[in-house]
mmCIF file of C-alpha atoms in Angstrom:
data_model
loop_
_atom_site.group_PDB
_atom_site.id
_atom_site.type_symbol
_atom_site.label_atom_id
_atom_site.label_comp_id
_atom_site.label_asym_id
_atom_site.label_seq_id
_atom_site.Cartn_x
_atom_site.Cartn_y
_atom_site.Cartn_z
ATOM 1 C CA GLY A 1 0.000 0.000 0.000
ATOM 2 C CA LEU A 2 0.884 3.635 0.201
ATOM 3 C CA ASN A 3 3.366 4.833 2.770
ATOM 4 C CA CYS A 4 3.751 8.150 4.530
ATOM 5 C CA LEU A 5 7.262 9.561 4.134
ATOM 6 C CA THR A 6 8.209 11.499 7.224
ATOM 7 C CA MET A 7 11.331 13.649 7.257
ATOM 8 C CA TRP A 8 12.577 15.051 10.519
ATOM 9 C CA SER A 9 15.992 16.706 10.593
ATOM 10 C CA SER A 10 18.181 14.291 8.653
ATOM 11 C CA LYS A 11 16.186 11.198 9.591
ATOM 12 C CA ALA A 12 13.589 9.589 7.351
ATOM 13 C CA ALA A 13 10.962 7.087 8.382
ATOM 14 C CA VAL A 14 8.442 5.260 6.265
ATOM 15 C CA LEU A 15 5.232 4.767 8.188
ATOM 16 C CA PRO A 16 2.026 2.973 7.178
ATOM 17 C CA TRP A 17 -0.166 5.503 5.395
ATOM 18 C CA ARG A 18 -3.385 3.980 6.737
ATOM 19 C CA LEU A 19 -4.029 2.045 9.931
ATOM 20 C CA SER A 20 -6.868 -0.357 10.602
ATOM 21 C CA THR A 21 -8.755 0.041 13.892
ATOM 22 C CA GLY A 22 -6.841 -2.955 15.278
ATOM 23 C CA GLU A 23 -3.485 -1.442 14.317
ATOM 24 C CA ALA A 24 -4.527 1.917 15.768
ATOM 25 C CA GLN A 25 -5.607 0.254 19.017
ATOM 26 C CA SER A 26 -2.331 -1.691 19.220
ATOM 27 C CA LEU A 27 -0.388 1.527 18.598
ATOM 28 C CA LEU A 28 -2.297 3.359 21.359
ATOM 29 C CA GLU A 29 -1.853 0.428 23.774
ATOM 30 C CA LYS A 30 1.917 0.526 23.241
ATOM 31 C CA ALA A 31 2.110 4.307 23.378
ATOM 32 C CA LEU A 32 -0.130 4.600 26.465
ATOM 33 C CA PRO A 33 0.532 1.540 28.658
ATOM 34 C CA SER A 34 -0.886 3.205 31.785
ATOM 35 C CA VAL A 35 -4.320 3.844 30.226
ATOM 36 C CA SER A 36 -7.053 1.452 31.328
ATOM 37 C CA VAL A 37 -8.956 -0.738 28.840
ATOM 38 C CA GLU A 38 -12.144 1.307 29.369
ATOM 39 C CA ASP A 39 -10.348 4.583 28.706
ATOM 40 C CA LEU A 40 -8.684 3.068 25.654
ATOM 41 C CA GLU A 41 -12.102 2.096 24.282
ATOM 42 C CA ILE A 42 -13.292 5.691 24.808
ATOM 43 C CA LEU A 43 -10.206 6.925 22.938
ATOM 44 C CA MET A 44 -10.867 4.503 20.095
ATOM 45 C CA ASP A 45 -14.443 5.802 19.787
ATOM 46 C CA THR A 46 -13.166 9.362 19.322
ATOM 47 C CA LEU A 47 -10.618 8.542 16.588
ATOM 48 C CA PRO A 48 -11.377 10.271 13.262
ATOM 49 C CA LEU A 49 -11.886 7.127 11.159
ATOM 50 C CA ASP A 50 -12.842 7.337 7.499
ATOM 51 C CA ALA A 51 -15.761 5.525 5.833
ATOM 52 C CA ASP A 52 -13.663 2.338 5.532
ATOM 53 C CA GLY A 53 -13.008 2.326 9.278
ATOM 54 C CA GLN A 54 -9.339 3.182 8.756
ATOM 55 C CA LEU A 55 -7.185 5.979 10.083
ATOM 56 C CA SER A 56 -4.430 7.766 8.206
ATOM 57 C CA PHE A 57 -1.256 8.542 10.084
ATOM 58 C CA ILE A 58 -1.735 12.249 9.394
ATOM 59 C CA GLN A 59 -5.282 12.074 10.850
ATOM 60 C CA LEU A 60 -3.885 10.356 13.928
ATOM 61 C CA MET A 61 -1.192 13.012 14.437
ATOM 62 C CA SER A 62 -3.702 15.816 13.866
ATOM 63 C CA TRP A 63 -6.031 14.178 16.406
ATOM 64 C CA LEU A 64 -3.218 13.760 18.962
ATOM 65 C CA TYR A 65 -1.763 17.239 18.398
ATOM 66 C CA PRO A 66 -4.525 19.565 17.171
ATOM 67 C CA SER A 67 -3.346 22.824 15.724
ATOM 68 C CA ASP A 68 -4.635 25.699 13.648
ATOM 69 C CA GLU A 69 -3.370 24.866 10.158
ATOM 70 C CA SER A 70 -5.990 26.980 8.432
ATOM 71 C CA SER A 71 -3.459 29.765 7.953
ATOM 72 C CA ILE A 72 -1.159 27.479 5.922
ATOM 73 C CA ASP A 73 -1.856 27.434 2.189
ATOM 74 C CA THR A 74 -0.366 24.237 0.759
ATOM 75 C CA GLU A 75 -1.894 24.806 -2.688
ATOM 76 C CA GLU A 76 -0.038 28.098 -3.157
ATOM 77 C CA TRP A 77 3.242 26.356 -2.310
ATOM 78 C CA LYS A 78 2.501 23.553 -4.814
ATOM 79 C CA VAL A 79 1.839 26.087 -7.594
ATOM 80 C CA ARG A 80 5.012 28.015 -6.773
ATOM 81 C CA ARG A 81 7.042 24.779 -6.595
ATOM 82 C CA ARG A 82 5.774 23.715 -10.041
ATOM 83 C CA GLN A 83 6.755 27.158 -11.402
ATOM 84 C CA HIS A 84 10.195 26.834 -9.810
ATOM 85 C CA CYS A 85 10.706 23.403 -11.410
ATOM 86 C CA SER A 86 9.615 24.816 -14.766
ATOM 87 C CA TRP A 87 12.043 27.746 -14.479
ATOM 88 C CA ALA A 88 14.882 25.445 -13.415
ATOM 89 C CA SER A 89 14.170 23.184 -16.387
ATOM 90 C CA ARG A 90 14.189 26.204 -18.718
ATOM 91 C CA GLY A 91 17.553 27.309 -17.314
ATOM 92 C CA ARG A 92 19.065 23.859 -17.798
ATOM 93 C CA SER A 93 17.727 23.764 -21.358
ATOM 94 C CA LEU A 94 19.249 27.160 -22.150
ATOM 95 C CA LEU A 95 22.614 26.054 -20.796
ATOM 96 C CA VAL A 96 22.521 22.960 -22.995
ATOM 97 C CA LEU A 97 21.643 25.109 -25.998
ATOM 98 C CA SER A 98 24.521 27.450 -25.235
ATOM 99 C CA THR A 99 26.969 24.544 -25.385
ATOM 100 C CA ILE A 100 25.860 23.614 -28.902
ATOM 101 C CA ALA A 101 25.767 27.233 -30.172
ATOM 102 C CA GLU A 102 28.506 28.315 -32.504
ATOM 103 C CA PRO A 103 31.330 29.315 -30.127
ATOM 104 C CA PHE A 104 32.691 32.081 -32.323
ATOM 105 C CA GLN A 105 29.337 33.758 -32.874
ATOM 106 C CA HIS A 106 29.068 34.539 -29.129
ATOM 107 C CA PHE A 107 25.378 33.576 -28.857
ATOM 108 C CA TRP A 108 26.105 32.102 -25.439
ATOM 109 C CA ARG A 109 26.625 35.572 -23.917
ATOM 110 C CA GLU A 110 22.948 36.412 -24.413
ATOM 111 C CA VAL A 111 21.945 33.078 -22.885
ATOM 112 C CA PHE A 112 24.091 33.628 -19.798
ATOM 113 C CA LEU A 113 22.849 37.214 -19.412
ATOM 114 C CA ASP A 114 19.247 35.979 -19.636
ATOM 115 C CA LEU A 115 19.916 33.269 -17.055
ATOM 116 C CA ALA A 116 21.692 35.643 -14.682
ATOM 117 C CA TRP A 117 18.957 38.277 -14.981
ATOM 118 C CA SER A 118 16.177 35.702 -14.486
ATOM 119 C CA ALA A 119 17.913 34.182 -11.456
ATOM 120 C CA TRP A 120 18.436 37.604 -9.883
ATOM 121 C CA ALA A 121 14.823 38.662 -10.490
ATOM 122 C CA LEU A 122 13.557 35.375 -9.045
ATOM 123 C CA ALA A 123 15.804 35.694 -5.976
ATOM 124 C CA VAL A 124 14.614 39.253 -5.291
ATOM 125 C CA ALA A 125 10.928 38.337 -5.755
ATOM 126 C CA THR A 126 11.292 35.259 -3.524
ATOM 127 C CA SER A 127 13.067 37.252 -0.822
ATOM 128 C CA ARG A 128 10.411 39.970 -0.824
ATOM 129 C CA ARG A 129 7.624 37.403 -0.713
ATOM 130 C CA GLN A 130 9.303 35.422 2.087
ATOM 131 C CA ARG A 131 9.519 38.546 4.270
ATOM 132 C CA THR A 132 5.781 39.225 3.883
ATOM 133 C CA LEU A 133 4.575 35.678 4.653
ATOM 134 C CA PRO A 134 2.892 34.887 7.967
ATOM 135 C CA GLU A 135 5.174 32.906 10.285
ATOM 136 C CA ALA A 136 3.250 29.626 9.930
ATOM 137 C CA GLN A 137 3.270 29.814 6.113
ATOM 138 C CA ALA A 138 6.984 30.668 6.031
ATOM 139 C CA GLU A 139 7.771 27.728 8.337
ATOM 140 C CA PHE A 140 5.692 25.376 6.177
ATOM 141 C CA GLU A 141 7.294 26.528 2.909
ATOM 142 C CA SER A 142 10.788 26.226 4.354
ATOM 143 C CA GLU A 143 10.102 22.672 5.559
ATOM 144 C CA ALA A 144 8.360 21.671 2.307
ATOM 145 C CA ASN A 145 11.237 23.039 0.209
ATOM 146 C CA ARG A 146 13.727 21.120 2.364
ATOM 147 C CA ILE A 147 11.811 17.863 1.940
ATOM 148 C CA SER A 148 11.260 18.329 -1.800
ATOM 149 C CA ALA A 149 14.985 18.971 -2.275
ATOM 150 C CA LEU A 150 15.752 15.674 -0.507
ATOM 151 C CA CYS A 151 13.027 13.624 -2.220
ATOM 152 C CA ARG A 152 12.681 14.660 -5.841
ATOM 153 C CA GLU A 153 10.537 11.667 -6.833
ATOM 154 C CA VAL A 154 7.866 12.230 -4.145
ATOM 155 C CA SER A 155 4.608 13.947 -5.149
ATOM 156 C CA LEU A 156 3.990 17.518 -4.005
ATOM 157 C CA ASP A 157 0.913 16.346 -2.062
ATOM 158 C CA ASP A 158 3.053 13.885 -0.067
ATOM 159 C CA VAL A 159 5.714 16.553 0.502
ATOM 160 C CA ALA A 160 3.087 19.030 1.779
ATOM 161 C CA SER A 161 1.563 16.392 4.099
ATOM 162 C CA SER A 162 4.980 15.411 5.461
ATOM 163 C CA ALA A 163 5.942 19.060 5.972
ATOM 164 C CA LEU A 164 2.746 19.745 7.944
ATOM 165 C CA HIS A 165 3.301 16.588 9.982
ATOM 166 C CA ASN A 166 6.941 17.492 10.719
ATOM 167 C CA ILE A 167 6.015 21.004 11.827
ATOM 168 C CA LEU A 168 3.286 19.626 14.070
ATOM 169 C CA ALA A 169 5.560 16.976 15.580
ATOM 170 C CA ARG A 170 8.414 19.454 16.065
ATOM 171 C CA ARG A 171 6.120 21.929 17.843
ATOM 172 C CA HIS A 172 5.016 19.266 20.305
ATOM 173 C CA SER A 173 8.462 17.811 20.914
ATOM 174 C CA GLU A 174 10.242 21.052 21.757
ATOM 175 C CA PRO A 175 9.863 21.902 25.434
ATOM 176 C CA GLY A 176 8.345 25.299 26.144
ATOM 177 C CA ARG A 177 7.234 25.956 22.572
ATOM 178 C CA ASN A 178 3.635 27.062 22.167
ATOM 179 C CA VAL A 179 1.457 25.610 19.432
#
């Protein structure tokens, strides 16, 4: 089945994407050994199960550590990431074309000037945008960019989910940090 890729610092873990009620109960029993059977049954009744009676790992983490993620726009990041990949591909293509251009006709100078200008304009626009983002959105985009740089073959949806999960887990693991 599908797996949830979780990146935290330099560690990666592959976790089951979906848990059955039995697996979820076993996980809670191991995680909470001091909880009575009756209390565990009450916890199981409050789990956010889907129509198939299964629980995704992200749903479980969101249930354990609720947070206000409404201010984070994952779709905007996905659009910007696709644009970035398109621009990077264009730059690589131009560099390849410059290597096959006639060397004595100096066509490569225009290519390099275009690439340098485009890179500078993109860097300035990204910097300005980054300074105006709300803190939660900036944290999400930074984490999502880090994960997507490490895992180029992972879908943007999985990267966004893992980034949200990592931020949530990090917030609850750092002592004294408010959610």
